Structures are given as structure tokens and as C-alpha cells.
Coordinates of C-alpha atoms in Angstrom, one line a residue:
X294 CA -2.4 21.0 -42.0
X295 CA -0.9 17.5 -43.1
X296 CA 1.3 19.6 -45.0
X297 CA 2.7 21.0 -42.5
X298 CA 3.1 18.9 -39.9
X299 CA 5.0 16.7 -42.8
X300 CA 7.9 19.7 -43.7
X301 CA 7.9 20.0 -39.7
X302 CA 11.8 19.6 -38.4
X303 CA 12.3 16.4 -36.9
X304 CA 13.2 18.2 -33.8
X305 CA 9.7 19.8 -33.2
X306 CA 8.1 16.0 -34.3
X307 CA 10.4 14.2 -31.5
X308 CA 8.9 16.9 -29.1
X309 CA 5.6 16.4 -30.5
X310 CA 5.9 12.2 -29.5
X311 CA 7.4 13.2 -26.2
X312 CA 4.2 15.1 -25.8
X313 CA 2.0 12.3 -26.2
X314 CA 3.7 10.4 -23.8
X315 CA 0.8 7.9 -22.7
X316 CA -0.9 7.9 -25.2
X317 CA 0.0 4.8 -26.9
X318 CA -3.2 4.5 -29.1
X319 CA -2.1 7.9 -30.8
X320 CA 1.8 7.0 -30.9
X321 CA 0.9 3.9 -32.6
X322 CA -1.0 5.6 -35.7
X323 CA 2.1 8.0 -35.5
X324 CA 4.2 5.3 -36.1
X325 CA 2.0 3.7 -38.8
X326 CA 1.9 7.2 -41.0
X327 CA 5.6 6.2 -42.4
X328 CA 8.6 5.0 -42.1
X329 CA 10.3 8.7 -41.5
X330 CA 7.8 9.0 -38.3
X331 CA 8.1 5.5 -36.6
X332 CA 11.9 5.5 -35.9
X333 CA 10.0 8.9 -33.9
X334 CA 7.8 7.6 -32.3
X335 CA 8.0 4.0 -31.5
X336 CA 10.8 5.2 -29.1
X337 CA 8.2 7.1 -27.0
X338 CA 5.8 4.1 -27.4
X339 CA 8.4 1.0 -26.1
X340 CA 9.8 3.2 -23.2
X341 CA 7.3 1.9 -20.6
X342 CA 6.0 -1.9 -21.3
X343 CA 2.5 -3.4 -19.4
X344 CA 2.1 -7.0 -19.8
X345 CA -0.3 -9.3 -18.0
X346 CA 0.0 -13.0 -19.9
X347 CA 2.7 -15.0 -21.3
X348 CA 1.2 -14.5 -24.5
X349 CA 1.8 -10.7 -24.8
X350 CA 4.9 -11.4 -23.7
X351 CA 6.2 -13.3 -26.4
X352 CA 4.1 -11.3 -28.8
X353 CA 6.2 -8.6 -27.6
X354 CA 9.5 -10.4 -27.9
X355 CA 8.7 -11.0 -31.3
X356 CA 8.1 -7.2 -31.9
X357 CA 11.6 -6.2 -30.7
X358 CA 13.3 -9.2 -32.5
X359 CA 12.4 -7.2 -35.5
X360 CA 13.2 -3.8 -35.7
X361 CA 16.8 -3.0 -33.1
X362 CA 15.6 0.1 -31.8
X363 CA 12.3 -1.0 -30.2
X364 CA 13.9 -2.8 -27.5
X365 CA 16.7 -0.1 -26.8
X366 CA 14.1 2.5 -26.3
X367 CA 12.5 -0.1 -23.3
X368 CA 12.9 1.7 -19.9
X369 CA 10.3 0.3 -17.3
X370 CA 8.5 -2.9 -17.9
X371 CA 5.4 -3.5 -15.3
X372 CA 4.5 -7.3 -15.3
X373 CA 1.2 -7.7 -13.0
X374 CA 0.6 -11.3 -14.0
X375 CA -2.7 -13.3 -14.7
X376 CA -2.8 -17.0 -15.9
X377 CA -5.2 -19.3 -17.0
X378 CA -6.1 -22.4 -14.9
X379 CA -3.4 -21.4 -12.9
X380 CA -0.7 -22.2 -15.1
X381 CA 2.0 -19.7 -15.0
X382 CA 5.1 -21.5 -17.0
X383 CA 4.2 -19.4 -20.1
X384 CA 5.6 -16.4 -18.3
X385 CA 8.9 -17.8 -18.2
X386 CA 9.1 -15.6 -21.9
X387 CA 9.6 -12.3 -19.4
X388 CA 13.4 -14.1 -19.6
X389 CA 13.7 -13.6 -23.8
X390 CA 12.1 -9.9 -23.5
X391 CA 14.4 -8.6 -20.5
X392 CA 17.7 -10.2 -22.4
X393 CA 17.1 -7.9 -25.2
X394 CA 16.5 -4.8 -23.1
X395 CA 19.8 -3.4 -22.4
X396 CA 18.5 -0.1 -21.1
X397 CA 16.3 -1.1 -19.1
X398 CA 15.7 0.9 -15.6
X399 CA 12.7 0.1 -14.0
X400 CA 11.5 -3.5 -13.5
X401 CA 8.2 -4.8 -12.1
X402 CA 6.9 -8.4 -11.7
X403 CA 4.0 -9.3 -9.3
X404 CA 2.9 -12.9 -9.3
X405 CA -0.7 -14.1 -10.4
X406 CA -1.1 -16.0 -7.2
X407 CA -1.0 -12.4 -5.1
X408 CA -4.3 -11.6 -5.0
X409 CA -7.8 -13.9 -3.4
X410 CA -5.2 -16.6 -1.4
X411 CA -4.7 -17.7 -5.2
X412 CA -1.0 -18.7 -3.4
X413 CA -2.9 -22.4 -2.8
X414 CA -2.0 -23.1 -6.8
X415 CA 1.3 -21.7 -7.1
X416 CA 2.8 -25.7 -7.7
X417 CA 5.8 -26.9 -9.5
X418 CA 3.1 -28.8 -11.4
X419 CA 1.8 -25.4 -12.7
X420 CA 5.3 -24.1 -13.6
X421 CA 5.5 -21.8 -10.8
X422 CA 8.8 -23.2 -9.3
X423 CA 10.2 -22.7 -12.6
X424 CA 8.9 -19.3 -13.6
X425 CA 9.9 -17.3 -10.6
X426 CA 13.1 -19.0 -10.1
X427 CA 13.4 -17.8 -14.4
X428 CA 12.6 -14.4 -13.0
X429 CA 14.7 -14.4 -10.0
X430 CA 18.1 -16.0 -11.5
X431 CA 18.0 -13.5 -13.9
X432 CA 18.5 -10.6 -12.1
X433 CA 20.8 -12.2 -9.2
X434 CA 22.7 -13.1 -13.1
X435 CA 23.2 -9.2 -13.6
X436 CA 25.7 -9.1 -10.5
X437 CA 29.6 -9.8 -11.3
X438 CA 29.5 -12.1 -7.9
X439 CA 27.2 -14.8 -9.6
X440 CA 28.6 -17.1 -11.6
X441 CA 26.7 -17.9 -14.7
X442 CA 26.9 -21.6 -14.4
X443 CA 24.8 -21.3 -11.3
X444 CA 21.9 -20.4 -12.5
X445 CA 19.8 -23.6 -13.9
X446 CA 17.3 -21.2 -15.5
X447 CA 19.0 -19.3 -18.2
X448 CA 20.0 -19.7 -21.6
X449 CA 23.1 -17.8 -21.0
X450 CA 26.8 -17.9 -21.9
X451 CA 28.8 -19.5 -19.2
X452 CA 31.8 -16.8 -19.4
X453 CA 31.4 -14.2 -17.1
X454 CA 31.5 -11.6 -19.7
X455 CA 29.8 -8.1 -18.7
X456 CA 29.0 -7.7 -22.2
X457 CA 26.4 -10.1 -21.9
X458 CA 25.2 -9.9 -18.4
X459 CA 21.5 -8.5 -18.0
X460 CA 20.2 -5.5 -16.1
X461 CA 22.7 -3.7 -15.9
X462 CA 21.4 0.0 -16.0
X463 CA 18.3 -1.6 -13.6
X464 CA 17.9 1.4 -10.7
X465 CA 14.4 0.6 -9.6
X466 CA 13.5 -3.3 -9.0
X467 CA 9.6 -4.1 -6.9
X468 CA 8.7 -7.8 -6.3
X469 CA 5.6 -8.9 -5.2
X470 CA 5.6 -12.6 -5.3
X471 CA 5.0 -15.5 -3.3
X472 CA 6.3 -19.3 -2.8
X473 CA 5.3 -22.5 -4.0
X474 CA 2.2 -23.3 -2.6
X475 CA 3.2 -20.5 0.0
X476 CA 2.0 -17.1 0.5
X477 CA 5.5 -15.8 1.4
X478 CA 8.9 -16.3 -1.0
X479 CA 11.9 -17.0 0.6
X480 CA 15.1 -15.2 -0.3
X481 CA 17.4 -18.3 0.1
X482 CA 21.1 -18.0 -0.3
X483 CA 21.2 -17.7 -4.1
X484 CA 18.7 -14.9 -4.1
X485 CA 20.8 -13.3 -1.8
X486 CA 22.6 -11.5 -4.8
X487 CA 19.3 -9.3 -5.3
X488 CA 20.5 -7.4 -2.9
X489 CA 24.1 -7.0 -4.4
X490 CA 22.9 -6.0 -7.8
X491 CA 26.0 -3.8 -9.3
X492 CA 23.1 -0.6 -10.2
X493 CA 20.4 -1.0 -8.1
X494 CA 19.1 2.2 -5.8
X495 CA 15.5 1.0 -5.2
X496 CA 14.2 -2.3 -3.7
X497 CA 10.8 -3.2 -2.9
X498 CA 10.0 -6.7 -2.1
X499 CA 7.2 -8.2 -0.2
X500 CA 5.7 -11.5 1.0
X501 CA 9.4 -12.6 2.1
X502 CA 11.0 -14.8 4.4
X503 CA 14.5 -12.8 5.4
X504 CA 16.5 -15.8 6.9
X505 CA 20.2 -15.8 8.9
X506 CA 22.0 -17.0 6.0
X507 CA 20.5 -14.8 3.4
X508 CA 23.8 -13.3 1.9
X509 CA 25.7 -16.5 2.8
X510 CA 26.8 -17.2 -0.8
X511 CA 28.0 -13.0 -1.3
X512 CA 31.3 -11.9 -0.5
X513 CA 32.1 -10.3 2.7
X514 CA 32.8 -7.3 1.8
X515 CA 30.5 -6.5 -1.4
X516 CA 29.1 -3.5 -1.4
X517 CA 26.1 -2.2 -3.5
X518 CA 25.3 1.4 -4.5
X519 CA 21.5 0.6 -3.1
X520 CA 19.5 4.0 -1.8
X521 CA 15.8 2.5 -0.6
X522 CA 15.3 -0.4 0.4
X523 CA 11.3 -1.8 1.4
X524 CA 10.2 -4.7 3.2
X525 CA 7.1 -5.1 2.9
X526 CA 5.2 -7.9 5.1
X527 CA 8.1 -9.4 5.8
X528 CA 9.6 -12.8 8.1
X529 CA 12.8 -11.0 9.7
X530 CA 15.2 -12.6 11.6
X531 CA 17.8 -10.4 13.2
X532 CA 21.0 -11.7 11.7
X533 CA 19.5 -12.1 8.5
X534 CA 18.1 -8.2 8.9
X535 CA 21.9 -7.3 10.1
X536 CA 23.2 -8.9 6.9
X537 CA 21.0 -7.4 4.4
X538 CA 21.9 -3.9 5.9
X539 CA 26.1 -5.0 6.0
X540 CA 25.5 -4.6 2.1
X541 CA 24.6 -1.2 0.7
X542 CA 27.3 1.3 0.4
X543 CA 25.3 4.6 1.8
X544 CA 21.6 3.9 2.6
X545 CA 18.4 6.3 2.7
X546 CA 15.3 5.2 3.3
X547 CA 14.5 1.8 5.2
X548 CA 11.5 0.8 5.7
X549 CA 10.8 -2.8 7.8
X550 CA 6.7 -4.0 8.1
X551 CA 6.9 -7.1 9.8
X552 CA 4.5 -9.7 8.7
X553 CA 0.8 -8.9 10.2
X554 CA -1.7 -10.4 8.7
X555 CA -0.6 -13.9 7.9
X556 CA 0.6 -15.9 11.1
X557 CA 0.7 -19.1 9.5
X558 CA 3.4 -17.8 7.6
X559 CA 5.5 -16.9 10.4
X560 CA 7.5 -19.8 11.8
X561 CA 9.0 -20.9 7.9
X562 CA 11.6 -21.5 7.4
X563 CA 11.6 -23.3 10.9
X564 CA 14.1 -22.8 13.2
X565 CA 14.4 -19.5 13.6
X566 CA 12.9 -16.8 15.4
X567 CA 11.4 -13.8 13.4
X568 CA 10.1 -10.2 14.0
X569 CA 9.2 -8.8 17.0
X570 CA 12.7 -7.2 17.1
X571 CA 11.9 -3.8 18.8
X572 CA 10.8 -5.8 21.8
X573 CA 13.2 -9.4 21.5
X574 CA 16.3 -7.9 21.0
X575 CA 16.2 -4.0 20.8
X576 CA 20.0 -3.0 21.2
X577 CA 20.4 -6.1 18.4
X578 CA 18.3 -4.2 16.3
X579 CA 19.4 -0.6 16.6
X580 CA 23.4 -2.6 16.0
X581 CA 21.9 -4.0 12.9
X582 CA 20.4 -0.6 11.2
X583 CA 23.2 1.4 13.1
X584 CA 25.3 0.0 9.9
X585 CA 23.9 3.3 8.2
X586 CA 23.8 5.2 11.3
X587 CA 26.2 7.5 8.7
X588 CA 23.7 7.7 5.6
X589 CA 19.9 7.0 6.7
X590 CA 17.5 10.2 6.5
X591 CA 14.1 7.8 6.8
X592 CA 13.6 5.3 9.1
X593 CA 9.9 3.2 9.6
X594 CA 9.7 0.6 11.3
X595 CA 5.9 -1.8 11.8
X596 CA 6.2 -4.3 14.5
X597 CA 3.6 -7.2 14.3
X598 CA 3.4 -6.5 17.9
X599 CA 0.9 -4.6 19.1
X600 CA 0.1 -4.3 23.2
X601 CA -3.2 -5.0 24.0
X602 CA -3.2 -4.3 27.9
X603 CA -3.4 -1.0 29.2
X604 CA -1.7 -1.7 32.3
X605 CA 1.2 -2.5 30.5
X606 CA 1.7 1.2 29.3
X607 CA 2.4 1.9 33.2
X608 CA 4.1 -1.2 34.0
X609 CA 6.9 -1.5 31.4
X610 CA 10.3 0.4 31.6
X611 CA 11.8 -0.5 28.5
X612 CA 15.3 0.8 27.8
X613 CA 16.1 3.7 26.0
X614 CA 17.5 3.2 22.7
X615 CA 20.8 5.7 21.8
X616 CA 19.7 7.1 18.6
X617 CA 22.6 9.5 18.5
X618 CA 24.6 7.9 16.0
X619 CA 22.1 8.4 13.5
X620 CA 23.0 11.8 12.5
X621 CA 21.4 12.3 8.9
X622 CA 18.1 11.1 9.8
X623 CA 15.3 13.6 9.3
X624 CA 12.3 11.3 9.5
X625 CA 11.3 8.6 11.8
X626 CA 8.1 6.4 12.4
X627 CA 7.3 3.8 14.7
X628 CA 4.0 1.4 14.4
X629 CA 2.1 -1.7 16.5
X630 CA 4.5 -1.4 20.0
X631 CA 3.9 0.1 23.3
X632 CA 3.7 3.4 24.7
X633 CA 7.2 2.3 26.5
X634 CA 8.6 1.2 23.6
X635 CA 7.2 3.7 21.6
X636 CA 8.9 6.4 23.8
X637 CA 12.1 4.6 24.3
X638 CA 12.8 5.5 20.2
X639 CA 12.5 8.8 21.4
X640 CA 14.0 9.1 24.9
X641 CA 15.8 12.5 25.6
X642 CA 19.5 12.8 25.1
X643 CA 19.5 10.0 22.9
X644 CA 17.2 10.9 20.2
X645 CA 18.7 11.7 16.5
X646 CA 20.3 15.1 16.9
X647 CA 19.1 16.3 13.1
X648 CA 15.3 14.7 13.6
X649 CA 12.3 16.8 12.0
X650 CA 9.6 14.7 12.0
X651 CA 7.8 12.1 14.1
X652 CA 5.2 9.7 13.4
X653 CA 3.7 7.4 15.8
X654 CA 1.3 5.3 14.4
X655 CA -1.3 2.9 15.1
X656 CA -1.2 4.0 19.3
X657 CA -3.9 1.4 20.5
X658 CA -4.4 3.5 23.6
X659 CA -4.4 7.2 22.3
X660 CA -6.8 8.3 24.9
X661 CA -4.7 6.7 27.6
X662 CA -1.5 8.5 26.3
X663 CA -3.4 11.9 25.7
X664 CA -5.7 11.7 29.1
X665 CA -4.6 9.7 31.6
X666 CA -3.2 11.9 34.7
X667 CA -3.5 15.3 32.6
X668 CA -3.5 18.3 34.8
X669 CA -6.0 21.3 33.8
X670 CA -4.0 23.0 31.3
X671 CA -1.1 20.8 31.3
X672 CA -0.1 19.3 27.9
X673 CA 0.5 15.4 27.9
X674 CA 3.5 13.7 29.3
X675 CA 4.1 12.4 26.0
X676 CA 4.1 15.1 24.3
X677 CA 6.4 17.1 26.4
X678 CA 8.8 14.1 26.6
X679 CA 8.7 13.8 23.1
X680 CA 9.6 17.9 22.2
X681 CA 12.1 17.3 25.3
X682 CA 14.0 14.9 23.5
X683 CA 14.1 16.2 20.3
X684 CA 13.9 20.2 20.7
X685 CA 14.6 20.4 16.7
X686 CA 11.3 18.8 16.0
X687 CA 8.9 20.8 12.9
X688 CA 6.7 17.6 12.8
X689 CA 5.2 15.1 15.5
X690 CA 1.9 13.4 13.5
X691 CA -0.1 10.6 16.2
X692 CA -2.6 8.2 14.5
X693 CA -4.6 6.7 17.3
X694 CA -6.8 3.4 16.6
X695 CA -9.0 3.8 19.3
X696 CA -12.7 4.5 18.6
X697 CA -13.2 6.0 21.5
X698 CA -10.7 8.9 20.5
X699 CA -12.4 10.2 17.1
X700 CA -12.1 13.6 17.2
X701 CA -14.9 13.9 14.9
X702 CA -17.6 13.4 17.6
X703 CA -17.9 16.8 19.1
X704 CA -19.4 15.6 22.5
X705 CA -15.8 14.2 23.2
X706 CA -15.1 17.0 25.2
X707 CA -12.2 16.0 27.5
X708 CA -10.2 13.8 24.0
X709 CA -10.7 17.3 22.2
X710 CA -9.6 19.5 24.7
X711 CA -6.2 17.4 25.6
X712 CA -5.2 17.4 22.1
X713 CA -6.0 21.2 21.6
X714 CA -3.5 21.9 24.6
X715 CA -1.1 19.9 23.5
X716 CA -1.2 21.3 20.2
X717 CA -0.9 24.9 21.4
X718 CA 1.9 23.4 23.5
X719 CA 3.8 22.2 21.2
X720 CA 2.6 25.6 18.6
X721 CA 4.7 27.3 21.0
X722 CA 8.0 25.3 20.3
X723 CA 7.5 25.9 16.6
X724 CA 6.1 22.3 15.7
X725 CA 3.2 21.3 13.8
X726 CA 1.1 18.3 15.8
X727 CA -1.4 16.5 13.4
X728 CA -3.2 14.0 15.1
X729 CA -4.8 11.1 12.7
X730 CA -7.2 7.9 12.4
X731 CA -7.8 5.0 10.4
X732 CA -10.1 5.6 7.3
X733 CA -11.7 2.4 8.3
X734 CA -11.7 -0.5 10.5
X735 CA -10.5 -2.8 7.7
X736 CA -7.7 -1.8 5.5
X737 CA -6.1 -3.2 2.5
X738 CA -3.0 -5.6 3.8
X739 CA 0.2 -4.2 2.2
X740 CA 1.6 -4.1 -0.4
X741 CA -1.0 -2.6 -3.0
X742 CA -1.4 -4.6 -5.4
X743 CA -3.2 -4.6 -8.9
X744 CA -6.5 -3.0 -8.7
X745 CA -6.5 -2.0 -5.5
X746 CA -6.0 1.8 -4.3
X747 CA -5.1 2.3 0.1
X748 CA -7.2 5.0 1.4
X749 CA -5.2 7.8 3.0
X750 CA -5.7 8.6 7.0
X751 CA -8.3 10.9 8.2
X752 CA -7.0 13.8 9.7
X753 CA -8.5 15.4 12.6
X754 CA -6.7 18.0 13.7
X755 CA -3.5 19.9 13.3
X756 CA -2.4 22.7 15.5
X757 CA -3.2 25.7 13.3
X758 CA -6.1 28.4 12.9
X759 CA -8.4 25.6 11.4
X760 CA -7.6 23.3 14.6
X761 CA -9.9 20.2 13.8
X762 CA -10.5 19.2 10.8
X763 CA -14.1 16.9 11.2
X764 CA -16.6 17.4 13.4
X765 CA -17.5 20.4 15.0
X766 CA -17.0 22.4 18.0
X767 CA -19.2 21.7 21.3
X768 CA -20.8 24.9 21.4
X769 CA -21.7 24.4 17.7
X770 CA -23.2 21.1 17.8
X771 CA -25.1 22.4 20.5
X772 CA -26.2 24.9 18.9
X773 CA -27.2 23.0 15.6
X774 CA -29.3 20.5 18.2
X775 CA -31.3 23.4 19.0
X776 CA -32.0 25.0 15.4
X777 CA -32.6 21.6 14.5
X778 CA -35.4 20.3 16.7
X779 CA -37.8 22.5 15.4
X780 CA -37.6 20.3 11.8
X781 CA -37.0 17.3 12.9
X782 CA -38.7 15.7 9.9
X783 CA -36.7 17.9 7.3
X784 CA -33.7 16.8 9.3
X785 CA -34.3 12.8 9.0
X786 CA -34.9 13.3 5.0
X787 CA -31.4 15.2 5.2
X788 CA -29.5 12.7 7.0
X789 CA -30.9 9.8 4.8
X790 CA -29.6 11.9 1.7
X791 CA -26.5 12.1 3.2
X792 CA -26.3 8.5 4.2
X793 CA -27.6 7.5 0.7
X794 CA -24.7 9.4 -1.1
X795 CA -22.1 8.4 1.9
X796 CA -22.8 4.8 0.7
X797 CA -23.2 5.3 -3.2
X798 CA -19.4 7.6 -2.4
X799 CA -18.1 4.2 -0.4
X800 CA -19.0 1.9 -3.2
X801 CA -17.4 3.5 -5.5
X802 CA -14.2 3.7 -3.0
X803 CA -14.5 0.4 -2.5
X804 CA -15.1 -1.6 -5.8
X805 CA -11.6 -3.0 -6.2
X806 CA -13.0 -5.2 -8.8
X807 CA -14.2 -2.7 -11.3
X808 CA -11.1 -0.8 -10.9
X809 CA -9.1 -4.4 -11.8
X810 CA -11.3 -4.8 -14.7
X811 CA -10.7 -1.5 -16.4
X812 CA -6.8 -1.5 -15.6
X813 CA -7.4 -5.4 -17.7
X814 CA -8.8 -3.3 -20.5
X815 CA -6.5 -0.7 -20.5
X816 CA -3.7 -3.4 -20.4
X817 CA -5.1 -5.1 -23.4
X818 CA -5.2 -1.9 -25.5
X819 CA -1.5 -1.0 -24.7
X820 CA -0.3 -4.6 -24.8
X821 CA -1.5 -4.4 -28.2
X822 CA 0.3 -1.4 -29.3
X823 CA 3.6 -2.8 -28.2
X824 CA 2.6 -7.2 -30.0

């Protein structure tokens, strides 16, 4: 059989290493056969790079130094960084590794102060200052508007050659990193030229501080070829939101989640006012994304606002917004604002004439929306003024966070019966309703980082043949109260099996920290391969 696979064309053995894509423990003794296979396989092997500590990193360094092709055939490096007594200025080495990567597409780097408020050590004594501001200069370096001799951290030529500039086949860029002894980074001026990078289509940063003079350093009229852009718990202030989207040529997808979950984080820098945009300034806003009115196709936007007082629902006329100019966009969701607001994205006549599909999430009062005032028969107001405005719609999903509107509690009579109305309702325009809750009261603070896996909604019904999807009908509970109170006994045991393996299932949903300690292993065998 050795034969063979020996006097195999080098065709088939290329496929063959293609095949075991992944599999870098058996791509490595590939590569260690001869010298005829390992210009075959090492290629496979170095296209995707995991590191996790300085040390692999220069280990690695050291491997591509050595033989040429190893750090040509590098496509996606993934840096989720850990340190050791919080010291992170061994990771400046990322700098030597990505230098020598010419080809390089995909680019990674979350800090090691992410996770467990780990933020409170992220000091200039512990080289943090100097590490990100290594990582950071050298991809603002791979954009013809930076000059080389502004950037303190690299070891690079001071001509503005392209030949030597870095990055610059990058397409896809995430990162997830935070300030010195802050949780949240800001993108000062300098850092500004992220967003101008010459190849860039993908950007997902998070943690971040979005200030008004963000692309103050850029030229005015600099455009970049960037597709997606996500901000991901982010500090926004409306001019510096309006500049970031002044830059990319034909945007996509946009997606702006204002920061939640860390308010101490969201006065700095001071002196300006962030978030809260849908309700501060709305017709600023829609001005400020209406700068791709002519290329967006997804739009979500999560407002760290969320209306707590019901009366407010009835009190509030908030103005529509003209969504008309935005006439490639096929999917829109709206998070943490009113039912007003809410509805004012939507308002008829105005809403985006090509629009297929509507999600409204996180609607605090759900049963409010889908209850109050309904006539016998009569779908909800929202719903019809929703389908009114945009008669195109395949797609309207609802996620309500109000306990009292989980449609898996069959005794919820009236909640189940508006949503089955409006569901044939709107059945009978052609478009699917899904209506939705969270998996759990507590859920994992964007973005996910290493080791930890979000849990998906739970979907309770959809307007089809199955209708809801938990729980069951009235008359069947009913009935199964009465088949069941002749064994009561047999139906305690039951239940206390099922409660046994619900909790032995949530434990093993929940244990982020034996999930991070088998990714640690993993990385240690592939780091391996590649030192």
C-alpha cells in the first residue's frame, strides 16, 4: 500500500492533503515521510494558524524564517491570547509572524484581558499599551494614507513603498480587545485608518469607544472597498457613527449593538454623548446610515435603551422615520426601544420598498403589543400596521422577553390565541410570523468569546401546520391532567427524571470552562504542529 501511495501523481497527493484539511496531527507525519511530500503538505498545514502565548508565536516565526513556503501558504491566523501573570509584551512577536505573511486573508486577535473583568491588569507596566498599539499600527500601516514614520511600533522601512507594506490581501479583520486598564478600546484618530484598510470587506470590532473625530487624520474623500461592518458593544457617538459610514465605497451589512452591559464604560472619552441614537437624534441617525441608503441589504440595530413603562407604549408618538431611500435592503432588525419607536422603523409609506424580513427583538411588553385592545378575531394592531407598511414582507420574527408571554405554558389561553390569529392573519398575506423567547434569563454579553458558545432563541411558534412549537394545546393538557391523576406517584418519579436529565443537559450547556480547557488542549497540539 506504501507502494503505491508513493508512485501516486503528485496531483492525487495534493488532493489527498486538501482532504485532510484539519487534521494537522496527520498533515504533520505527511510532511515528516520526505522531502517530496512536505513541500505537499505543509501548505495545507500553515494555511490556518491558532496561537495562544507569545511563545508559540515566536516558535512559529522561527518555523517560517526557515523554509519560504511555510509562511506563503499562511491564510487565517486566530490569536485568542492568554498570558502569564498578566504580562502580555511577549505578544508583541504577532508583529514578526504577520510581516512575513504576505497572503494573509483572515486575521484574528482577541486580547487576554477579555474574559473574567481580567481588563483591571491590562497596564502599560504589563506591556499592554505596547502590545496592542504593535497590533493595531500594523494594520492602520497596510493603508497607503498612513505614513510609515507614524507609527512608533514598527520596525518598518520609512519609504512608503507598497512592496513592503503589510496586509495587503487582509479581507476579513475581528478585534476583540480592550484598553488600558479599561474594558473598552478607543479607536482614536490614528486608528481611524482601520477602517480605510486598501482590501478589507469584513470588520468586526468590539469593546470600542467610536468618538467624533475618529477618521480625523483620513482624507476626506477616501474610500474603502469594506462590505460588513460589526460593532459589537460599542460607545457611539453620532458624528463619529456618520464618519465611519462616510468611508466604505458600497456597504452591506451593518450591524450597531450599543454598549449594554457595562455603564461605567459609557461616558469615556468624556465630553461627548453616546448611544441612544434611535431615540436622541433619530433623523441624525437614519442621515448617518442613509450614506448607503444605495448598497445596504442588512441593517440591525440594538439600542441600550430599553422602555420600562407600559404607559409609555400609549403615550409616545415618535416620528416616523422615511426608510424609502434604502432600496436594496432586504433585512431589518430593531432591539431594546419602544413599541413607538419600534413601529416608527416601520411606519407605512415610508418603510424600505424591497424589505423581506422583520425582526423585532427583545419587545419588553409582547403581551401588551399582542393583547391589549384586541377584538375577538381581530389580529393585532401591530401586526396589521406592520404587513400595511411593508405589503412585500415573507418574514416578520417577534422575540418577546416577557415571562408572562411563554407560549410554552398551555394555560395561557388568551397570549396563545392572539398570536395564532395573527399568524393566520398574516398566513393569508403570504408571510411567515415566528414568534420567539430568550433561552434564558441570563445570556452571554456579546461578542463570543473563547470558550463560550450563545444559545440560540427558543422558538414558539411559527404560522404553519405545526403552529407552536413547545408546550401543548389547552385541550391537550387538559386532557393529560386527567389521564394523569390516576398515577400520580408514577408521574412524580417521571418528572424528577426529567428534571434530573434537564439539569445534567444544562450543565453540560453551560460549562464554559470545560469547553475553554479542551479548545487550550487542542491549541497546544496544533500550535505544535506549526513551532
Amino acid at each position: 500500500m506504501a507502494t503505491v501511495f508513493w508512485t501516486l501523481p503528485d496531483e492525487l497527493l495534493i488532493q489527498t492533503a486538501e482532504h485532510l484539511s484539519g487534521n494537522d496531527t496527520t498533515l504533520r507525519s505527511l510532511a515528516r515521510t520526505s522531502r517530496h511530500l512536505q513541500p505537499i503538505a505543509e501548505p495545507v498545514l500553515y494555511r490556518y494558524v491558532f496561537a495562544r502565548t507569545g511563545e508559540e508565536l515566536h516558535r512559529l516565526h522561527l518555523t517560517l524564517d526557515s523554509v519560504s513556503w511555510r509562511s506563503k501558504s499562511i491564510h487565517a491566523i486566530e490569536v485568542r491570547a492568554s498570558v502569564v501573570d498578566h504580562d502580555s509584551s511577549s505578544l508583541v512577536t504577532l508583529q514578526d509572524v504577520i510581516r512575513v505573511a504576505p497572503n494573509l486573508r483572515e486575521l484574528m486577535l482577541e486580547s487576554p484581558y477579555c474574559n473574567n473583568e481580567s481588563w483591571r491588569h491590562a497596564t502599560v507596566t504589563n506591556g499592554w499599551h505596547r502590545t496592542m498599539s504593535s497590533w493595531l499600527d500594523l494594520i492602520v500601516a497596510a493603508s497607503p494614507s498612513a505614513p510609515f514614520d507614524s507609527r512608533p511600533y514598527l520596525d518598518l522601512p520609512s519609504t512608503p513603498s507598497l512592496s513592503v507594506r503589510p496586509l495587503q490581501y487582509l479581507k476579513r479583520l475581528t478585534l476583540h480587545l480592550n484598553g488600558v486598564e479599561r474594558e473598552f478600546w478607543t479607536m482614536q484618530q490614528e486608528y481611524g485608518g482601520i477602517l480605510a484598510h486598501p482590501t478589507l470587506e469584513d470588520l468586526h470590532i468590539s469593546s470600542i469607544n467610536i468618538p467624533k473625530d475618529v477618521v480625523a487624520y483620513l482624507p476626506k474623500d477616501l474610500r474603502s472597498p469594506l462590505k460588513r461592518l460589526t460593532l459589537d458593544e460599542a460607545n457611539v457617538t453620532l458624528a463619529g457613527l456618520r464618519a465611519v459610514l462616510s468611508i466604505p465605497e458600497a456597504l452591506e451589512y451593518l450591524y450597531i449593538g450599543e454598549n449594554r452591559y457595562s455603564p461605567h464604560e459609557r461616558l469615556f472619552p468624556p465630553g461627548q454623548k453616546y448611544n441612544r441614537l434611535p431615540t436622541r437624534n433619530t433623523q441624525g441617525l437614519m442621515d448617518a446610515i442613509g450614506r448607503q441608503k444605495h448598497s445596504l441589504q442588512s441593517l440591525t440595530y440594538i439600542c441600550n435603551e430599553i422602555t420600562l413603562n407600559p404607559s409609555y407604549i400609549q403615550s409616545t408618538n415618535a416620528p416616523a422615520l422615511d426608510l424609502t431611500m434604502f432600496e436594496a435592503l432586504r433585512e431589518l432588525s430593531v432591539s431594546g426601544s419602544s413599541h413607538s419607536h419600534m413601529l416608527s422603523w416601520c411606519a407605512a409609506a415610508k418603510a424600505p420598498p424591497r424589505l423581506q424580513r422583520l425582526t423585532i427583538d427583545e419587545l419588553v411588553f409582547i403581551d401588551v403589543v399582542m393583547e391589549g385592545g384586541l377584538l375577538p378575531g381581530q389580529p393585532p394592531a401591530f401586526i396589521k400596521e406592520a404587513i400595511k407598511a411593508v405589503p412585500q414582507l415573507k418574514q416578520l420574527d417577534i422575540v418577546g422577553t416577557n415571562e408572562n408571554f411563554d407560549l410554552s405554558a398551555p394555560w395561557l389561553v388568551q397570549p396563545r390565541d392572539a398570536t395564532d390569529v395573527a399568524g393566520r392573519y398574516l398566513e393569508a398575506r403570504k408571510c411567515v410570523l415566528r414568534v420567539l423567547r430568550p433561552p434564558t434569563n441570563t445570556r452571554i454579553v456579546r461578542p463570543i468569546l473563547y470558550g463560550e458558545q450563545e444559545q440560540e432563541n427558543v422558538l414558539m411558534y411559527v404560522n404553519d401546520q405545526q403552529g407552536f412549537r413547545v408546550g401543548l394545546h389547552p385541550d391537550d393538557w387538559l386532557q393529560s391532567e386527567i389521564d394523569s391523576s390516576g398515577d400520580e406517584e408514577d408521574d412524580t418519579d417521571t418528572t424528577s427524571d426529567e428534571d434530573d436529565e434537564d439539569e445534567s443537559s444544562d450543565d453540560e450547556d453551560g460549562d464554559d470552562e470545560d469547553v475553554s480547557e479542551e479548545g487550550s488542549s487542542d491549541t497546544d497540539t496544533s500550535d505544535s504542529e506549526h513551532g
